[in-house]
């Protein structure tokens, strides 16, 4: 684990936001936060979406009684609202049902967009985290305003589909608006393409986004992977469920890229992020966390609903291809495969022919 920062230092706060819904903001927040912890940082994942999906994605359901909104309004101390996760270094500032009414409550607040920033500063968020990740709702209300006012940078997940451009443009406008008002130094921590590789049209959109936004787009993209749904149903991040392939491994690579971008950033408070552990160490940590998941084997054997997803996507267990880390392939699956079945049919036919031949020889036909 990396040494704690001196208390006075305000950690980099990264808001994961896109004006558009369903682009993998929550999936990205949870996986980046987990991978950052695997790289050795102390991380707070703040769930500011009333849907509570980031909280639920760590198996915390129903939503707890105390959470983000209590901290924003100063009713509860940050340390009393934080929930440690099963992954060392990662704590959750959970969503609560109050977030649904938060817009109105915050609107009455004198400096309504600054409440989260002030709460984090006064409650010394730096003593709890080297870095904070905020999962934002898809709307542009007071809650998102608070997240973007508190943040040093915005990471924008964008789905490579023909409708994503408008969402990106709106998001860019919002960032500009914040820069002219509540948060003059807000920067962009890049655009991460999500759910890629689904079809040729998506590949075209991904290419044109790279052409339009250049270096802002991450080199690695997050492929569409049925294991993401499986992980969500098991209440674990896909980076822990499958650190060696598909979206899980993409998220580990995207986290390495995020860390690199932050450490090279022109803003001093962002670039002071300590040096992370190595990629190999982070991946081994994720494998270790996977091996320790107590409920995983039991729930997998219970043939949960996600087996239906796999049946609909028979390719989802294919070898993920060469990894830059030369990670070992996933263990072979037990079971009676097609190869064995074909062999059995051939052997059966040969046995039948031999029996007929012997019978004919013995019977003297
Ligand atoms: N790489 C992926 N492959 C397959 N499915 C994915 C992937 N990433 C996300 N999903 C699925 O897409 C859906 C939307 O993801 P997610 O909830 O993270 O999006 P969101 O942007 O947070 O949505 P909202 O705007 O409602 O908050 C979920 O069902 C999630 O499991
Ligand atoms: Mg979400």
XYZ file of C-alpha atoms and ligand atoms in Angstrom:
397
model
C 0.000 0.000 0.000
C 1.209 3.508 -0.877
C 1.927 5.812 2.105
C -0.953 8.121 3.145
C -0.698 11.702 1.880
C -0.045 14.529 4.323
C -3.475 15.531 5.640
C -3.608 19.028 4.202
C -3.333 17.837 0.583
C -6.594 17.722 -1.321
C -6.589 14.523 -3.427
C -7.401 14.500 -7.149
C -11.155 14.081 -7.562
C -12.242 12.511 -10.848
C -15.906 12.829 -11.832
C -17.051 10.107 -14.233
C -19.679 11.887 -16.281
C -21.462 11.862 -19.606
C -24.711 13.684 -20.151
C -25.972 10.567 -21.936
C -27.422 7.630 -19.986
C -26.328 3.997 -20.229
C -22.781 4.630 -21.487
C -21.087 2.669 -18.646
C -20.430 5.559 -16.205
C -21.184 3.343 -13.218
C -19.354 0.293 -14.582
C -16.354 2.513 -15.318
C -16.414 4.229 -11.893
C -16.534 0.936 -9.979
C -13.845 -0.756 -12.035
C -11.459 2.210 -12.145
C -11.828 2.659 -8.377
C -11.111 -1.038 -7.790
C -8.127 -1.103 -10.158
C -6.724 2.070 -8.560
C -6.862 0.238 -5.209
C -5.093 -2.730 -6.855
C -2.371 -0.281 -7.952
C -1.877 0.494 -4.247
C -3.824 3.732 -3.766
C -6.376 4.456 -1.066
C -9.545 5.230 -3.007
C -12.967 6.627 -2.164
C -15.723 5.837 -4.669
C -18.561 8.337 -4.165
C -21.936 7.249 -5.547
C -23.890 10.425 -6.342
C -26.529 8.752 -8.491
C -29.910 8.218 -6.823
C -30.200 4.953 -8.753
C -27.495 3.660 -6.366
C -26.015 1.367 -9.011
C -22.386 1.913 -7.984
C -23.306 1.028 -4.400
C -25.305 -1.997 -5.562
C -22.490 -3.133 -7.849
C -20.458 -3.888 -4.712
C -23.284 -6.042 -3.373
C -24.546 -3.351 -0.962
C -28.325 -3.623 -1.277
C -30.693 -2.284 -0.080
C -29.054 1.154 0.020
C -27.687 2.041 3.485
C -29.401 4.658 5.684
C -26.374 7.005 5.760
C -24.419 8.143 2.720
C -23.264 10.831 0.330
C -26.166 13.215 0.852
C -25.633 13.300 4.639
C -22.009 14.269 4.090
C -22.882 16.930 1.495
C -25.366 18.579 3.856
C -23.027 18.248 6.846
C -25.397 16.045 8.863
C -22.865 13.220 9.183
C -19.067 13.074 9.319
C -17.373 11.595 6.262
C -15.716 8.827 8.286
C -19.105 7.730 9.641
C -20.587 7.440 6.145
C -17.694 5.616 4.445
C -18.120 1.848 4.021
C -14.963 -0.248 3.610
C -15.266 -2.753 0.758
C -13.837 -6.271 0.658
C -11.018 -4.864 -1.489
C -8.302 -3.335 0.736
C -7.799 0.375 0.080
C -11.239 0.946 -1.476
C -14.052 2.612 0.498
C -17.480 3.544 -0.710
C -19.410 6.737 0.016
C -22.750 5.154 -0.783
C -25.898 6.505 -2.387
C -28.996 6.632 -0.208
C -32.636 7.011 -1.122
C -32.353 10.661 0.047
C -30.419 11.450 -3.114
C -33.770 11.378 -4.909
C -34.912 14.463 -3.011
C -31.453 15.998 -2.827
C -31.934 18.352 -5.753
C -34.575 20.338 -3.865
C -32.755 20.244 -0.558
C -29.504 21.417 -2.124
C -31.167 24.102 -4.203
C -32.119 25.794 -0.911
C -28.447 25.742 0.151
C -26.810 29.148 -0.165
C -23.881 27.946 -2.286
C -25.721 24.950 -3.686
C -23.048 23.841 -6.193
C -20.161 24.128 -3.732
C -21.615 21.991 -0.921
C -19.740 18.787 -1.819
C -16.431 20.569 -2.349
C -16.742 22.349 0.987
C -17.742 19.131 2.781
C -14.768 17.226 1.320
C -12.383 20.056 2.261
C -13.704 20.604 5.774
C -13.876 16.866 6.497
C -10.385 16.250 5.255
C -11.026 13.821 2.412
C -7.227 13.717 1.956
C -6.855 11.664 5.121
C -9.114 8.965 3.609
C -7.966 8.818 0.006
C -5.128 9.393 -2.434
C -7.776 9.733 -5.147
C -11.570 10.056 -5.288
C -13.815 8.733 -8.068
C -17.362 10.105 -8.357
C -20.091 8.223 -10.211
C -22.427 10.926 -11.575
C -26.058 10.614 -12.653
C -26.812 11.158 -16.362
C -28.659 14.443 -15.662
C -27.342 17.981 -15.355
C -28.980 18.864 -12.019
C -27.588 20.204 -8.743
C -26.011 16.870 -7.786
C -23.958 16.712 -10.995
C -23.159 20.414 -10.524
C -21.741 19.543 -7.097
C -19.673 16.680 -8.506
C -18.228 18.825 -11.306
C -17.539 21.722 -8.925
C -15.637 19.445 -6.539
C -13.740 17.617 -9.290
C -10.261 18.331 -10.628
C -11.029 16.461 -13.842
C -13.859 14.742 -15.699
C -13.454 11.313 -17.249
C -16.026 10.790 -19.999
C -17.073 7.240 -20.854
C -18.614 7.207 -24.318
C -20.340 4.366 -26.057
C -19.261 3.978 -29.664
C -22.744 4.189 -31.154
C -24.197 6.598 -33.723
C -26.060 8.572 -30.997
C -23.077 9.235 -28.757
C -21.893 12.425 -30.458
C -24.677 14.617 -29.083
C -24.025 13.370 -25.538
C -20.332 14.209 -25.897
C -21.041 17.694 -27.218
C -23.478 18.400 -24.342
C -20.951 17.111 -21.837
C -18.248 19.323 -23.321
C -20.593 22.351 -23.073
C -21.285 21.579 -19.429
C -17.568 21.380 -18.654
C -17.046 24.751 -20.390
C -19.918 26.278 -18.423
C -18.410 25.042 -15.148
C -15.018 26.490 -16.146
C -16.600 29.899 -16.657
C -18.273 29.743 -13.251
C -18.023 27.373 -10.311
C -14.780 25.546 -11.192
C -12.361 27.557 -13.346
C -9.646 24.890 -13.250
C -11.801 21.883 -14.199
C -9.992 19.738 -16.789
C -10.765 16.636 -18.821
C -9.156 13.320 -17.862
C -9.999 11.855 -21.271
C -12.699 10.021 -23.167
C -12.907 6.262 -22.637
C -14.706 4.311 -25.364
C -16.960 1.620 -23.902
C -18.838 -1.439 -25.185
C -16.734 -1.526 -28.373
C -16.452 -4.301 -30.943
C -20.188 -5.014 -31.140
C -20.558 -4.303 -34.871
C -18.976 -2.573 -37.868
C -21.072 0.594 -37.356
C -19.701 0.921 -33.807
C -16.144 0.468 -35.083
C -16.741 3.323 -37.574
C -18.035 5.587 -34.789
C -15.017 4.716 -32.621
C -12.672 5.631 -35.515
C -14.406 8.956 -36.154
C -14.340 9.809 -32.423
C -10.607 9.160 -32.344
C -10.224 11.368 -35.433
C -12.302 14.188 -33.905
C -11.062 14.162 -30.294
C -7.477 12.972 -30.897
C -5.367 12.311 -27.794
C -8.318 12.934 -25.519
C -9.506 9.416 -26.391
C -7.819 6.625 -24.407
C -5.649 4.234 -26.391
C -7.408 1.292 -24.761
C -11.165 0.872 -25.133
C -13.524 -1.304 -23.111
C -14.895 -4.106 -25.208
C -18.458 -5.334 -25.000
C -18.311 -8.374 -22.743
C -21.077 -10.554 -21.244
C -18.917 -10.946 -18.116
C -19.806 -7.328 -17.183
C -23.428 -8.392 -16.656
C -22.300 -11.539 -14.860
C -20.105 -9.454 -12.531
C -22.933 -7.002 -11.813
C -25.210 -9.880 -10.831
C -22.543 -11.303 -8.533
C -21.970 -7.868 -6.925
C -18.265 -7.649 -7.897
C -16.388 -5.473 -10.420
C -15.566 -7.276 -13.681
C -11.890 -6.372 -13.141
C -11.952 -8.732 -10.135
C -14.141 -11.398 -11.727
C -12.007 -11.575 -14.877
C -8.696 -9.717 -14.508
C -7.090 -11.735 -17.328
C -9.392 -11.083 -20.259
C -12.079 -8.989 -21.918
C -13.523 -5.886 -20.252
C -11.919 -6.771 -16.888
C -8.437 -6.571 -18.343
C -9.355 -3.494 -20.442
C -10.279 -1.685 -17.215
C -6.908 -2.537 -15.660
C -5.181 -1.102 -18.755
C -7.440 1.982 -18.756
C -6.555 2.589 -15.091
C -2.842 2.436 -15.916
C -3.487 5.007 -18.665
C -5.505 7.228 -16.301
C -2.684 7.168 -13.725
C -0.142 8.074 -16.414
C -2.310 10.946 -17.665
C -2.859 12.275 -14.129
C 0.814 12.050 -13.138
C 1.792 13.976 -16.311
C -0.926 16.586 -15.796
C -0.080 20.261 -15.856
C -2.070 20.856 -12.651
C 0.226 20.378 -9.677
C -2.449 19.015 -7.317
C -3.248 16.258 -9.853
C 0.297 15.373 -10.878
C 1.433 14.841 -7.276
C -0.319 11.471 -7.305
C 2.247 9.020 -5.898
C 3.909 6.420 -8.107
C 1.699 3.329 -8.398
C 2.649 -0.310 -7.928
C 3.578 -2.116 -11.145
C 1.030 -3.420 -13.649
C 2.047 -7.011 -12.813
C 1.535 -6.386 -9.080
C -1.860 -4.778 -9.703
C -2.995 -7.706 -11.850
C -1.776 -10.214 -9.275
C -3.681 -8.305 -6.589
C -6.880 -8.526 -8.647
C -6.307 -12.301 -9.131
C -5.748 -12.641 -5.397
C -8.987 -10.763 -4.647
C -10.818 -13.003 -7.106
C -9.462 -16.135 -5.413
C -10.680 -14.836 -2.046
C -14.244 -14.017 -3.123
C -16.135 -16.290 -0.742
C -19.499 -16.453 -2.482
C -18.258 -16.677 -6.069
C -17.892 -20.436 -6.465
C -21.056 -21.200 -4.567
C -23.164 -18.742 -6.557
C -21.661 -19.855 -9.849
C -22.630 -23.457 -9.077
C -26.182 -22.365 -8.354
C -26.573 -21.737 -12.103
C -27.637 -18.088 -11.701
C -29.432 -16.016 -14.296
C -26.204 -14.993 -16.015
C -25.831 -18.485 -17.488
C -28.708 -17.440 -19.743
C -26.594 -14.493 -20.906
C -23.729 -16.853 -21.702
C -26.043 -19.205 -23.574
C -27.118 -16.262 -25.716
C -23.446 -15.325 -26.281
C -21.669 -18.643 -26.810
C -18.484 -16.816 -27.790
C -18.144 -15.016 -24.459
C -15.722 -17.609 -23.078
C -13.409 -17.531 -26.064
C -9.718 -16.967 -25.490
C -9.301 -13.187 -25.081
C -6.254 -13.170 -27.360
C -2.689 -12.131 -26.605
C -2.331 -9.874 -23.584
C 0.443 -7.285 -23.237
C 1.180 -8.857 -19.882
C 1.363 -12.367 -21.320
C -1.224 -13.323 -18.757
C -1.939 -17.039 -18.562
C -5.135 -18.102 -20.309
C -8.181 -18.850 -18.170
C -8.275 -22.416 -16.794
C -9.929 -24.947 -19.087
C -13.599 -25.478 -18.440
C -14.621 -28.846 -17.059
C -17.392 -30.711 -18.875
C -18.251 -32.924 -21.797
C -17.313 -30.875 -24.880
C -18.262 -31.255 -28.536
C -14.889 -32.879 -29.361
C -15.488 -35.663 -26.880
C -18.992 -36.194 -28.210
C -17.786 -36.570 -31.852
C -15.060 -39.007 -30.713
C -17.654 -41.052 -28.818
C -19.889 -41.264 -31.921
C -16.933 -42.424 -34.113
C -15.846 -45.023 -31.534
C -19.458 -46.232 -31.213
C -19.724 -46.633 -34.999
C -16.403 -48.542 -35.149
C -17.501 -50.803 -32.300
C -20.812 -51.494 -34.076
C -19.022 -52.353 -37.344
C -16.630 -54.699 -35.523
C -19.542 -56.441 -33.766
C -21.343 -56.985 -37.091
C -18.084 -58.254 -38.674
C -17.418 -60.666 -35.764
C -21.029 -61.850 -35.777
C -20.859 -62.514 -39.519
C -17.483 -64.350 -39.157
C -18.756 -66.503 -36.258
C -22.062 -67.223 -37.945
C -20.120 -68.183 -41.094
C -21.964 -65.750 -43.365
N -18.217 -3.477 -21.476
C -19.516 -3.816 -21.335
N -19.986 -4.926 -21.970
C -21.282 -5.305 -21.856
N -22.195 -4.632 -21.118
C -21.788 -3.512 -20.474
C -20.437 -3.046 -20.551
N -20.343 -1.914 -19.807
C -21.560 -1.690 -19.296
N -22.434 -2.631 -19.676
C -23.869 -2.729 -19.344
O -24.520 -1.573 -19.868
C -25.531 -1.127 -18.972
C -25.283 0.337 -18.623
O -24.079 0.412 -17.875
P -23.941 1.446 -16.670
O -25.036 1.272 -15.667
O -22.550 1.355 -16.169
O -24.169 2.803 -17.468
P -24.430 4.270 -16.870
O -23.859 5.233 -17.845
O -23.926 4.355 -15.479
O -26.014 4.327 -16.862
P -26.909 5.529 -16.222
O -26.810 6.669 -17.167
O -28.268 4.927 -16.109
O -26.308 5.843 -14.884
C -25.484 -2.064 -17.778
O -26.456 -3.060 -17.942
C -24.094 -2.666 -17.844
O -24.024 -3.964 -17.258
Mg -24.925 4.941 -13.713
